[in-house]
PDB file of C-alpha atoms in Angstrom:
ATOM      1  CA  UNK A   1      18.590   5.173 -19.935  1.00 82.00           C
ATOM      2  CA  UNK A   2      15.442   6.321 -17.543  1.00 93.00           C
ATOM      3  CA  UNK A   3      14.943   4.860 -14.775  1.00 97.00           C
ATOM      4  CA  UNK A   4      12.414   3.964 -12.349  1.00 98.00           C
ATOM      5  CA  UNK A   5      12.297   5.056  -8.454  1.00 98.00           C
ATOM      6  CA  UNK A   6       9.251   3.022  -6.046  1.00 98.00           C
ATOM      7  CA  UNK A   7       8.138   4.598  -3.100  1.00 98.00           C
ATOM      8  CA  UNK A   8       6.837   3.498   0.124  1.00 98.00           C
ATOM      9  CA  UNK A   9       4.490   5.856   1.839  1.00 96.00           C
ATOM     10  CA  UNK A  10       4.248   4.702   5.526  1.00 94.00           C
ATOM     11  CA  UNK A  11       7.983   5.135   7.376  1.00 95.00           C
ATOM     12  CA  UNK A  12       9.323   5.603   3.598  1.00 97.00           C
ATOM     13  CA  UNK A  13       8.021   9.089   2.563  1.00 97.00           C
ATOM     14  CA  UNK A  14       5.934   9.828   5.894  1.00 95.00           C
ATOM     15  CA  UNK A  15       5.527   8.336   9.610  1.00 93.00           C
ATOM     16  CA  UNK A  16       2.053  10.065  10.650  1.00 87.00           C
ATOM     17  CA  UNK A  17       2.338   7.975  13.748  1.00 83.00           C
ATOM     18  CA  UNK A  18       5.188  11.108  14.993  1.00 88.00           C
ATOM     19  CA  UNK A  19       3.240  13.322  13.644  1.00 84.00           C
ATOM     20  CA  UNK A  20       4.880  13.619   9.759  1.00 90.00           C
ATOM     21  CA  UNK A  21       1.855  13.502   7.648  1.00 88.00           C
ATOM     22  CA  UNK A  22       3.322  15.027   4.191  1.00 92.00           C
ATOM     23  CA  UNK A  23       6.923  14.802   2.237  1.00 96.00           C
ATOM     24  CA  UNK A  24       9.879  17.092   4.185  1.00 96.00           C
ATOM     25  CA  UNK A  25      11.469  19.573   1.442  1.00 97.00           C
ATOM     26  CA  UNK A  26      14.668  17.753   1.039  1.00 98.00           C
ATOM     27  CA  UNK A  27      12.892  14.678   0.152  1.00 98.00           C
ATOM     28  CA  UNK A  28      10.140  16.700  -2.244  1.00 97.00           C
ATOM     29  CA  UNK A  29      13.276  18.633  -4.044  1.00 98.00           C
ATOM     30  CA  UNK A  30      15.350  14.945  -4.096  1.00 98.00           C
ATOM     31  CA  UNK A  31      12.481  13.237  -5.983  1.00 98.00           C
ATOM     32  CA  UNK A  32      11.338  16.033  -8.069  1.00 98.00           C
ATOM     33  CA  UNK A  33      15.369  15.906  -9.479  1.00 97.00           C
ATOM     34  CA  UNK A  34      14.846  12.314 -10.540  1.00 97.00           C
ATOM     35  CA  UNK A  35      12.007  13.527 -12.933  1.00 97.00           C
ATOM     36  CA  UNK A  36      13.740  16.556 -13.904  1.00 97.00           C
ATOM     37  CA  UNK A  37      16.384  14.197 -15.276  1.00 96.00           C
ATOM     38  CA  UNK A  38      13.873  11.963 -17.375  1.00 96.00           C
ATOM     39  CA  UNK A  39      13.306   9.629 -14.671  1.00 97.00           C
ATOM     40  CA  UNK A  40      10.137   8.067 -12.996  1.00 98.00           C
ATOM     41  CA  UNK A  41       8.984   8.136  -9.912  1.00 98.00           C
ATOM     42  CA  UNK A  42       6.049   5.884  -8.278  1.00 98.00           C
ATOM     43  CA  UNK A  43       4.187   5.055  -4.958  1.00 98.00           C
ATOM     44  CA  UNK A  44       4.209   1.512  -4.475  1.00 98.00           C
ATOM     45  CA  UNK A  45       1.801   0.916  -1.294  1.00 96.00           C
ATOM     46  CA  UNK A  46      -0.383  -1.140   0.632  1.00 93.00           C
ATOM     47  CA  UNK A  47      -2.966   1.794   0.917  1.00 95.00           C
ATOM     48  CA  UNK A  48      -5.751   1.842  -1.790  1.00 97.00           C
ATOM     49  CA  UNK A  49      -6.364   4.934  -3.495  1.00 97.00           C
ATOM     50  CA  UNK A  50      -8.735   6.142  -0.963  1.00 97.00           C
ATOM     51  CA  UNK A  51      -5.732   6.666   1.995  1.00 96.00           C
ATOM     52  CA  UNK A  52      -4.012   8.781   0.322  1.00 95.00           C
ATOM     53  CA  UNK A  53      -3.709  12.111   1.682  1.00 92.00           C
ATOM     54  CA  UNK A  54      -4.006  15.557  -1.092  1.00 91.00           C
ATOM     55  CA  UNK A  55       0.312  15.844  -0.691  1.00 90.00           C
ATOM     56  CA  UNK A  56       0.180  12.545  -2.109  1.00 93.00           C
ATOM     57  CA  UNK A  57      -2.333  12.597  -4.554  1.00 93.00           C
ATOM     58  CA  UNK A  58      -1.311  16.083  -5.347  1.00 93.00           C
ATOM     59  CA  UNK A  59       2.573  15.790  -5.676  1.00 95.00           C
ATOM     60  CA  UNK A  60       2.680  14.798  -9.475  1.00 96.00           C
ATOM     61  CA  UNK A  61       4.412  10.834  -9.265  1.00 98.00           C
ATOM     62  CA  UNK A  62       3.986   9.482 -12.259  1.00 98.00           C
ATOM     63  CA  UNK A  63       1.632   6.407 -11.094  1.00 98.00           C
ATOM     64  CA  UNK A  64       1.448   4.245  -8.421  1.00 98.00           C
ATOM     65  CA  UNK A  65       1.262   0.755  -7.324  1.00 98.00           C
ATOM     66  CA  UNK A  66      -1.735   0.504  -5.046  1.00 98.00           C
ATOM     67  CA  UNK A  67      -3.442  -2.627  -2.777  1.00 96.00           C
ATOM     68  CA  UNK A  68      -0.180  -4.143  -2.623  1.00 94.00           C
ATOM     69  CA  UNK A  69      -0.183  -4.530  -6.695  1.00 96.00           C
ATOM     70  CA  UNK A  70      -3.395  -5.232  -7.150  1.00 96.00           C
ATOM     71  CA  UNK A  71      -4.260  -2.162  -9.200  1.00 98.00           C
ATOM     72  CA  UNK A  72      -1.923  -0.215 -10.675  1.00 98.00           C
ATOM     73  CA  UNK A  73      -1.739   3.336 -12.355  1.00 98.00           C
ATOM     74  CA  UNK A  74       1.049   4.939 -14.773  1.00 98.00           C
ATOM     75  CA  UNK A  75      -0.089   8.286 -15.033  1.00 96.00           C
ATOM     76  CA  UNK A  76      -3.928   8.219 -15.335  1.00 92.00           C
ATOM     77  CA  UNK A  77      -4.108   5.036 -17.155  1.00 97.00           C
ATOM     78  CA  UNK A  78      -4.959   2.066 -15.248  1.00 98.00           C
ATOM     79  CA  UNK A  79      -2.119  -1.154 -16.773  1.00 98.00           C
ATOM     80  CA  UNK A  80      -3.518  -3.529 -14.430  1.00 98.00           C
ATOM     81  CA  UNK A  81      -5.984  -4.366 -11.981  1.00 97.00           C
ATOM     82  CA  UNK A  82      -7.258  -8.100 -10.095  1.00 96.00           C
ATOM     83  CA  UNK A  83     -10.194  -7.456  -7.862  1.00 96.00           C
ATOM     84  CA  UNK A  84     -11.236  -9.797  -5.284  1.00 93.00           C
ATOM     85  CA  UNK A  85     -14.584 -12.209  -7.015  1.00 92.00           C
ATOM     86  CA  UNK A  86     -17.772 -11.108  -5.422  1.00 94.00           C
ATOM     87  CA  UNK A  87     -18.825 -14.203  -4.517  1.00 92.00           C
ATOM     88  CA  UNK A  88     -15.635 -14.606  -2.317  1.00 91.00           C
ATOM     89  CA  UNK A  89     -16.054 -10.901  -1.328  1.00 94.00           C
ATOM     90  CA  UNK A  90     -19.899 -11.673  -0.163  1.00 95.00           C
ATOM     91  CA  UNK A  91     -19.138 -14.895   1.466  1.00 93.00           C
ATOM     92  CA  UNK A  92     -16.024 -12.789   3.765  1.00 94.00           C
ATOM     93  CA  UNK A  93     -18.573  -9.935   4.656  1.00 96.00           C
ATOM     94  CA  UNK A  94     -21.371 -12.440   5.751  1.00 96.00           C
ATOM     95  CA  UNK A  95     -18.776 -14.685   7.971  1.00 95.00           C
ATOM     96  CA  UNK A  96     -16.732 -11.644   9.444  1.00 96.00           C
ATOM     97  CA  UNK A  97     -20.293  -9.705  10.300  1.00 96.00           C
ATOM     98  CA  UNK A  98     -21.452 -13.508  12.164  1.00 96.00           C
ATOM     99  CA  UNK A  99     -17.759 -13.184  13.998  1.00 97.00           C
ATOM    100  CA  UNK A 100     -18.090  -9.443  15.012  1.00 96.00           C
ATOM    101  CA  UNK A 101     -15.080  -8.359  13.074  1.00 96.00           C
ATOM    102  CA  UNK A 102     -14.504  -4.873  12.284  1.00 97.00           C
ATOM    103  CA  UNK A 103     -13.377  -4.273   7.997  1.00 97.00           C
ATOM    104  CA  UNK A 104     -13.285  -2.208   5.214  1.00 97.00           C
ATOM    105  CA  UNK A 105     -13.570  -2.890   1.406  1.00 98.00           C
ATOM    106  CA  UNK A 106     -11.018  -0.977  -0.508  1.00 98.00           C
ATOM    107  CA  UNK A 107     -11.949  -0.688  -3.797  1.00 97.00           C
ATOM    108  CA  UNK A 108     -10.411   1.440  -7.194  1.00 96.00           C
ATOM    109  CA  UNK A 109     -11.318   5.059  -5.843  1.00 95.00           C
ATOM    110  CA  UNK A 110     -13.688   4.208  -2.961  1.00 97.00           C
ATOM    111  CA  UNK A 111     -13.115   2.295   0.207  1.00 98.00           C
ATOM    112  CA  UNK A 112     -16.377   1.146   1.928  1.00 98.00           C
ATOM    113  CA  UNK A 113     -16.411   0.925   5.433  1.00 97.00           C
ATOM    114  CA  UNK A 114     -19.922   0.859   8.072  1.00 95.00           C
ATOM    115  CA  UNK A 115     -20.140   3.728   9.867  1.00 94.00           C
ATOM    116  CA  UNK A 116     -20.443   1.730  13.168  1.00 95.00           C
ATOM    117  CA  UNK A 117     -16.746   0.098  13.225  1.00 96.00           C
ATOM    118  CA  UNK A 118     -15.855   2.510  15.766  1.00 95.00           C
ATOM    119  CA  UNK A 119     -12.291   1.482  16.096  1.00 93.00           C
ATOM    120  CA  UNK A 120     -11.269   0.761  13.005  1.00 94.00           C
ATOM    121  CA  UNK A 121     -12.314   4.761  11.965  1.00 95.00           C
ATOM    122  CA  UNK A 122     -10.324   5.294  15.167  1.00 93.00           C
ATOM    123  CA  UNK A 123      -7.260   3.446  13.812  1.00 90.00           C
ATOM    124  CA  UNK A 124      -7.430   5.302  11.194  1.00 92.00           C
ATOM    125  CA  UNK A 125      -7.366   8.625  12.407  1.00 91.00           C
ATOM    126  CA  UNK A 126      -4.180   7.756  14.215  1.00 88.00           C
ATOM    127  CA  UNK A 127      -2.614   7.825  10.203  1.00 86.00           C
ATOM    128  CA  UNK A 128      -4.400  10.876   9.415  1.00 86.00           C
ATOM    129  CA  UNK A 129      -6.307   8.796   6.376  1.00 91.00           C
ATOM    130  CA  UNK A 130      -8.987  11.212   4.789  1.00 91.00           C
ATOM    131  CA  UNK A 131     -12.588  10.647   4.801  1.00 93.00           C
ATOM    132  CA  UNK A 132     -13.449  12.033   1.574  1.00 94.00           C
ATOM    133  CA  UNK A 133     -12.960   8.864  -0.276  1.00 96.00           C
ATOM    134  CA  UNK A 134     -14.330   6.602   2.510  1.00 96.00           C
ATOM    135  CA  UNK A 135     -18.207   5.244   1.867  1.00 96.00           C
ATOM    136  CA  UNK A 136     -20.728   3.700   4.884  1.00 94.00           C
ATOM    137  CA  UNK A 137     -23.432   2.954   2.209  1.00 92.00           C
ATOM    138  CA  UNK A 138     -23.003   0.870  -0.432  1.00 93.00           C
ATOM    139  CA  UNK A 139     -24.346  -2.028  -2.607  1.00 94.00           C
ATOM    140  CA  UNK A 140     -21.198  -5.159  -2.689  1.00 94.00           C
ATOM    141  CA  UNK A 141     -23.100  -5.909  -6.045  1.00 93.00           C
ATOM    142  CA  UNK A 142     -22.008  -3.041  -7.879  1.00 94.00           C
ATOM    143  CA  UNK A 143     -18.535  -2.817  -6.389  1.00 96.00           C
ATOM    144  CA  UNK A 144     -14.767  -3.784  -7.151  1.00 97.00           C
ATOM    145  CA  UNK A 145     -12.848  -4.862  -3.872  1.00 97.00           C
ATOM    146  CA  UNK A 146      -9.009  -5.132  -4.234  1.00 97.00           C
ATOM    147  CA  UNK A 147      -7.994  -5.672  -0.637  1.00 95.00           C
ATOM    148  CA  UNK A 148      -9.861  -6.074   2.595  1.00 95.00           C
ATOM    149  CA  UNK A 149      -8.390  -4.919   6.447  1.00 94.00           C
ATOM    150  CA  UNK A 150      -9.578  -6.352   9.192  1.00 93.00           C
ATOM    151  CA  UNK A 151      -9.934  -5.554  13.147  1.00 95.00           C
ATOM    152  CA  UNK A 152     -10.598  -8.603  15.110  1.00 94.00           C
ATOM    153  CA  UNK A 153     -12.228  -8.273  18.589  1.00 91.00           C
ATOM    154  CA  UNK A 154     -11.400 -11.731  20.027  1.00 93.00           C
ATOM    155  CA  UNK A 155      -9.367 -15.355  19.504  1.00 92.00           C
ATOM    156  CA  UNK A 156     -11.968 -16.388  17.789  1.00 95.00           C
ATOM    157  CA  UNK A 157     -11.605 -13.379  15.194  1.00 93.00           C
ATOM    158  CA  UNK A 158      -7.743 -13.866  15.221  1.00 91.00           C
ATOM    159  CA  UNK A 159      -8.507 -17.698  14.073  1.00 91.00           C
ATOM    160  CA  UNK A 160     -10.442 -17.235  11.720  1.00 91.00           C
ATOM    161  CA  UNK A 161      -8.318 -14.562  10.092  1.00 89.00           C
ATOM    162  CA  UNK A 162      -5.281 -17.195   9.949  1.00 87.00           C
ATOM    163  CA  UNK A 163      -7.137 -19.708   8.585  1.00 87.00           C
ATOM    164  CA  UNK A 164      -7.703 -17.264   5.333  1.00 86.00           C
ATOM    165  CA  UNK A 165      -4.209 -18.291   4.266  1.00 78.00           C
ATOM    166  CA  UNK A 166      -5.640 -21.410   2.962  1.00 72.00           C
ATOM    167  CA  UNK A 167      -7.932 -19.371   0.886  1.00 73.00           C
ATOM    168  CA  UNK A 168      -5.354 -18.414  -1.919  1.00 68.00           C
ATOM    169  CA  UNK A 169      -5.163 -15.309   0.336  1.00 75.00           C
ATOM    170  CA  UNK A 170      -1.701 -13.789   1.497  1.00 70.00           C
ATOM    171  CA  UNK A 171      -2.005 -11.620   4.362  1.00 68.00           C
ATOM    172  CA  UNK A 172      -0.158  -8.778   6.760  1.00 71.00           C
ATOM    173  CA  UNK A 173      -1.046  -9.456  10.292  1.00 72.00           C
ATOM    174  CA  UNK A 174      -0.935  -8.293  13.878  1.00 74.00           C
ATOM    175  CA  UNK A 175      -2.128 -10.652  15.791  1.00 61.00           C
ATOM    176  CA  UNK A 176      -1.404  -8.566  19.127  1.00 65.00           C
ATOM    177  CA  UNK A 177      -3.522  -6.573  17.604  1.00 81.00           C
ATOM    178  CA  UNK A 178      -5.994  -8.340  15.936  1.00 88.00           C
ATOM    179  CA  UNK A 179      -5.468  -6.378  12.443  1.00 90.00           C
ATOM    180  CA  UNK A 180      -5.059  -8.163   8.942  1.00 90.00           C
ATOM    181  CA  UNK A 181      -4.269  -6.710   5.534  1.00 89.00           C
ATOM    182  CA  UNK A 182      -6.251  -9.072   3.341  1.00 88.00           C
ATOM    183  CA  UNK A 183      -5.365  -9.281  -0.396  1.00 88.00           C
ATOM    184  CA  UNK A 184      -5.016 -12.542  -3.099  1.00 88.00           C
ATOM    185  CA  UNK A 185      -1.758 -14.170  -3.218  1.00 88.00           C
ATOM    186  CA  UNK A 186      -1.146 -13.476  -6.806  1.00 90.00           C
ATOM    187  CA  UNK A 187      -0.433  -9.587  -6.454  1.00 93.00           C
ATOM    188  CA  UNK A 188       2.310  -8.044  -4.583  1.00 94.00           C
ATOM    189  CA  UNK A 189       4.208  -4.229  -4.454  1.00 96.00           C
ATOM    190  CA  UNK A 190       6.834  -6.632  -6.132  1.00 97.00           C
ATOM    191  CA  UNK A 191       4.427  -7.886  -8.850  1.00 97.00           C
ATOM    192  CA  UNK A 192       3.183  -4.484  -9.470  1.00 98.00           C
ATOM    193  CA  UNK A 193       6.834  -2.813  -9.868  1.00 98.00           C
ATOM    194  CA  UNK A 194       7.472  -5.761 -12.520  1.00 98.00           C
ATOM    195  CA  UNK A 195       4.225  -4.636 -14.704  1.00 98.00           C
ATOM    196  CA  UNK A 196       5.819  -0.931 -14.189  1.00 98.00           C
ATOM    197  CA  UNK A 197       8.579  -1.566 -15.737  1.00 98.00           C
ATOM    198  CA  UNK A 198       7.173  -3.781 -18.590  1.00 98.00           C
ATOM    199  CA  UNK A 199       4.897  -1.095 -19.654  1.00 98.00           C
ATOM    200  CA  UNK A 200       7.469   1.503 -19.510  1.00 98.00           C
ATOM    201  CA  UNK A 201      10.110  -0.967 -20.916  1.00 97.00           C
ATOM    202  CA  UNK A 202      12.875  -0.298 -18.274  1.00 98.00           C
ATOM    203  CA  UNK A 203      15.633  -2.821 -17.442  1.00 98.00           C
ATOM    204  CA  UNK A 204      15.153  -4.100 -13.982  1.00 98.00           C
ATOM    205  CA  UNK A 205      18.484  -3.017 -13.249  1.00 97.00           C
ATOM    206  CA  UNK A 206      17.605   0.685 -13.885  1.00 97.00           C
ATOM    207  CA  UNK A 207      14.693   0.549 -10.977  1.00 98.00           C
ATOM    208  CA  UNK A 208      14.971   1.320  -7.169  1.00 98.00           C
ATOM    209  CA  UNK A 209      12.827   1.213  -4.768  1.00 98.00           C
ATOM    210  CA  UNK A 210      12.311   2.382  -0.645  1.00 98.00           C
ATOM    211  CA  UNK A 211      11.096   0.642   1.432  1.00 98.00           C
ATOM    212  CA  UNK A 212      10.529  -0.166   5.874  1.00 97.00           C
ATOM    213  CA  UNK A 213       8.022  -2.754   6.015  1.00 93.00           C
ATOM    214  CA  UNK A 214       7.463  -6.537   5.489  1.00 90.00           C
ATOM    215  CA  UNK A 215       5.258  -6.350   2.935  1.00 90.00           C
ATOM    216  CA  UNK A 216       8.394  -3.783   1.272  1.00 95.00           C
ATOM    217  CA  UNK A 217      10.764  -7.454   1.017  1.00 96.00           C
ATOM    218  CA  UNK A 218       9.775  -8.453  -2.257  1.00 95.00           C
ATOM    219  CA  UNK A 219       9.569  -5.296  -3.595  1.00 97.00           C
ATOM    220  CA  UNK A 220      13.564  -4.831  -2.035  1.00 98.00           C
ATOM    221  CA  UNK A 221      14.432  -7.857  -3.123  1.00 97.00           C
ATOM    222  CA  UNK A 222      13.109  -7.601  -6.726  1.00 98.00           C
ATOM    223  CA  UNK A 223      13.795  -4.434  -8.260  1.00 98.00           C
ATOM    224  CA  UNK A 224      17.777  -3.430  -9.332  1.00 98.00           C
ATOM    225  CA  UNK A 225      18.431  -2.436  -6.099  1.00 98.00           C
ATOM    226  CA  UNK A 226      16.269  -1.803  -3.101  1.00 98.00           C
ATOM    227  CA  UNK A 227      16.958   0.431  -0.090  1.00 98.00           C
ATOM    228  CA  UNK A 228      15.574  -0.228   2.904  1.00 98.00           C
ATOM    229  CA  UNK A 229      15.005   2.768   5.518  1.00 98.00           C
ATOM    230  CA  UNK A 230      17.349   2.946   9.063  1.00 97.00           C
ATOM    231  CA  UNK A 231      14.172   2.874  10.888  1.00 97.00           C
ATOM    232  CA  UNK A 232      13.257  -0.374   9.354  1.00 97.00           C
ATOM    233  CA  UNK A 233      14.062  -3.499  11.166  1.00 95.00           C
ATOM    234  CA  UNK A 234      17.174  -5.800  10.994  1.00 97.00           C
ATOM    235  CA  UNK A 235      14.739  -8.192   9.068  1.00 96.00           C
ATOM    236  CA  UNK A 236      13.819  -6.477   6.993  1.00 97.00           C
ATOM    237  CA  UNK A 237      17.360  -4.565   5.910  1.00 98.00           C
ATOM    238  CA  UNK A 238      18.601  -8.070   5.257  1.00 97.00           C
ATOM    239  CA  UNK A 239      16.850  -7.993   1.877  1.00 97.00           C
ATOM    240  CA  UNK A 240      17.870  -4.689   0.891  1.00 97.00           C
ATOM    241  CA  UNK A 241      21.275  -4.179  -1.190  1.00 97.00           C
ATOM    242  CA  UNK A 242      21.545  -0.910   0.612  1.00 97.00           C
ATOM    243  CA  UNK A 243      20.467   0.741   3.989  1.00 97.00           C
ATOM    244  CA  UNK A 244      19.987   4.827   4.039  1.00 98.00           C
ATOM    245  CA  UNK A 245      19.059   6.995   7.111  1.00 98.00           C
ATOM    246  CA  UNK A 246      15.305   7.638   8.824  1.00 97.00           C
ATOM    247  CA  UNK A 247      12.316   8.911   7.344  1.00 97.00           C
ATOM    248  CA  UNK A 248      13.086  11.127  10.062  1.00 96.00           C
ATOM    249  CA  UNK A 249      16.322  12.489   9.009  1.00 97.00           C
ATOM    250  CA  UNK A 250      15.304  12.306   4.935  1.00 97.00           C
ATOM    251  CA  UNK A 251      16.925   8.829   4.268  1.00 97.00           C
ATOM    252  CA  UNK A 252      15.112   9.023   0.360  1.00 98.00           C
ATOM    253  CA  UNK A 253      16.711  12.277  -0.047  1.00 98.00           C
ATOM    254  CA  UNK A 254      19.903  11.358   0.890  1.00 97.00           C
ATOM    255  CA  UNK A 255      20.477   8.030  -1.335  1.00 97.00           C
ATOM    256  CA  UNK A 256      18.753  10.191  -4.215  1.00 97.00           C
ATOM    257  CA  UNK A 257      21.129  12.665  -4.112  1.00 97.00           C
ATOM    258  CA  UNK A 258      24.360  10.372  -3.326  1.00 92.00           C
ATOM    259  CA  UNK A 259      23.843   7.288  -5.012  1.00 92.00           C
ATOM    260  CA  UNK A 260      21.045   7.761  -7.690  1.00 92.00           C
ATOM    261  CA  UNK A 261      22.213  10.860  -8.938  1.00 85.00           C
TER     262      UNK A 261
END
């Protein structure tokens, strides 16, 4: 029986942060094994299409889970997609322009972000996120928004953020920071895996999936069994049936090759 493998880009596959900004051999020649052998392999991120680096796009994965499962891919046809409703998405812009908060739209291909939001370009830059998919003009009319981020310059920014929770919205957050990862309740990298496997008619209990982050633990917790990264936190690695090494020291490659194998 195939199974299915769910990737993590951020601390999973990369960590552009320490300078890693594409897949280390072992882990490329680990993962390229699994679909020798009739399996699948996916990227199941918070990034919309548009942050993906050419490595990524490039490597051949069989489809991937993008906006946090709120548009998915298996191989170039789309199996499901919820965008954000305009009216919601206008009524956002208009309040987080009157509060002097920083975003960007991501959309299916495009992410749409002002030219102006000096920081949030800045930000990132620090992940090495291309600019060939990012737009500064564009008409919210004629576009498809699947998850908005947000850099907040003040308390005021922060509150307002929180208070989005109430809004059928689910949400990453900094607030240290001031940075949100806006996106509707209803989707999730765990929601997305599930529609995966559905269309592709795999027991759950033939999927696996990496994973660092918080919004990796229903993902982790979901699939047949979910590995969580050393460099993640304890937290986190609670949810996980299994723990491998660093991104740094190729943790995929190693469970890949010892365990999935």
């Amino acid at each position: 029986m195939n199974k299915a493998v769910f990737f993590d880009i951020d601390g999973t596959l990369i960590d552009c942060l320490n300078g890693m900004t594409d897949i280390t051999p072992r882990v490329k020649k680990a993962i390229r094994e699994l679909q020798v052998k009739g399996n699948y392999v996916f990227i199941a991120t918070g990034r919309p299409y548009a942050f993906l680096n050419e490595a990524l796009r490039n490597f051949g994965f069989d489809g991937f889970v993008l906006t946090n499962g709120a548009y998915v891919k298996v191989k170039d046809k789309c199996i499901y997609k919820e965008s954000i409703k305009k009216e919601l998405v206008k009524e956002l812009v208009y309040n987080l322009e009157e509060l002097n908060i920083e975003y960007i739209l991501q959309g299916e291909i495009y992410s749409y972000i002002k030219d102006e939001y000096k920081r949030l370009h800045s930000f990132y830059d620090s992940y090495s996120i291309p600019k060939k998919y990012l737009e500064g003009n564009y008409n919210l009319e004629k576009v498809d928004i699947y998850k908005i981020e947000l850099l907040c310059n003040d308390k005021k920014g922060v509150d307002y953020c929180l208070s989005l929770e109430n809004r059928n919205f689910d949400y990453i957050h900094n607030v240290d920071a001031g940075s949100f990862e806006l996106y509707l309740k209803t989707n999730s990298k765990a929601s997305g895996v599930l529609k995966v496997l559905d269309f592709l008619d795999i027991p759950l209990e033939n999927s696996y999936a990496f994973g660092d982050g918080k919004n990796d633990i229903e993902m982790l917790s979901t699939v047949g069994c979910g590995i969580a990264m050393g460099n993640a936190n304890d937290y986190v690695k609670g949810y996980a049936k299994k723990v491998t090494d660093t991104v740094q020291n190729d943790g995929v490659a190693l469970e890949i090759e010892k365990f999935i194998l």
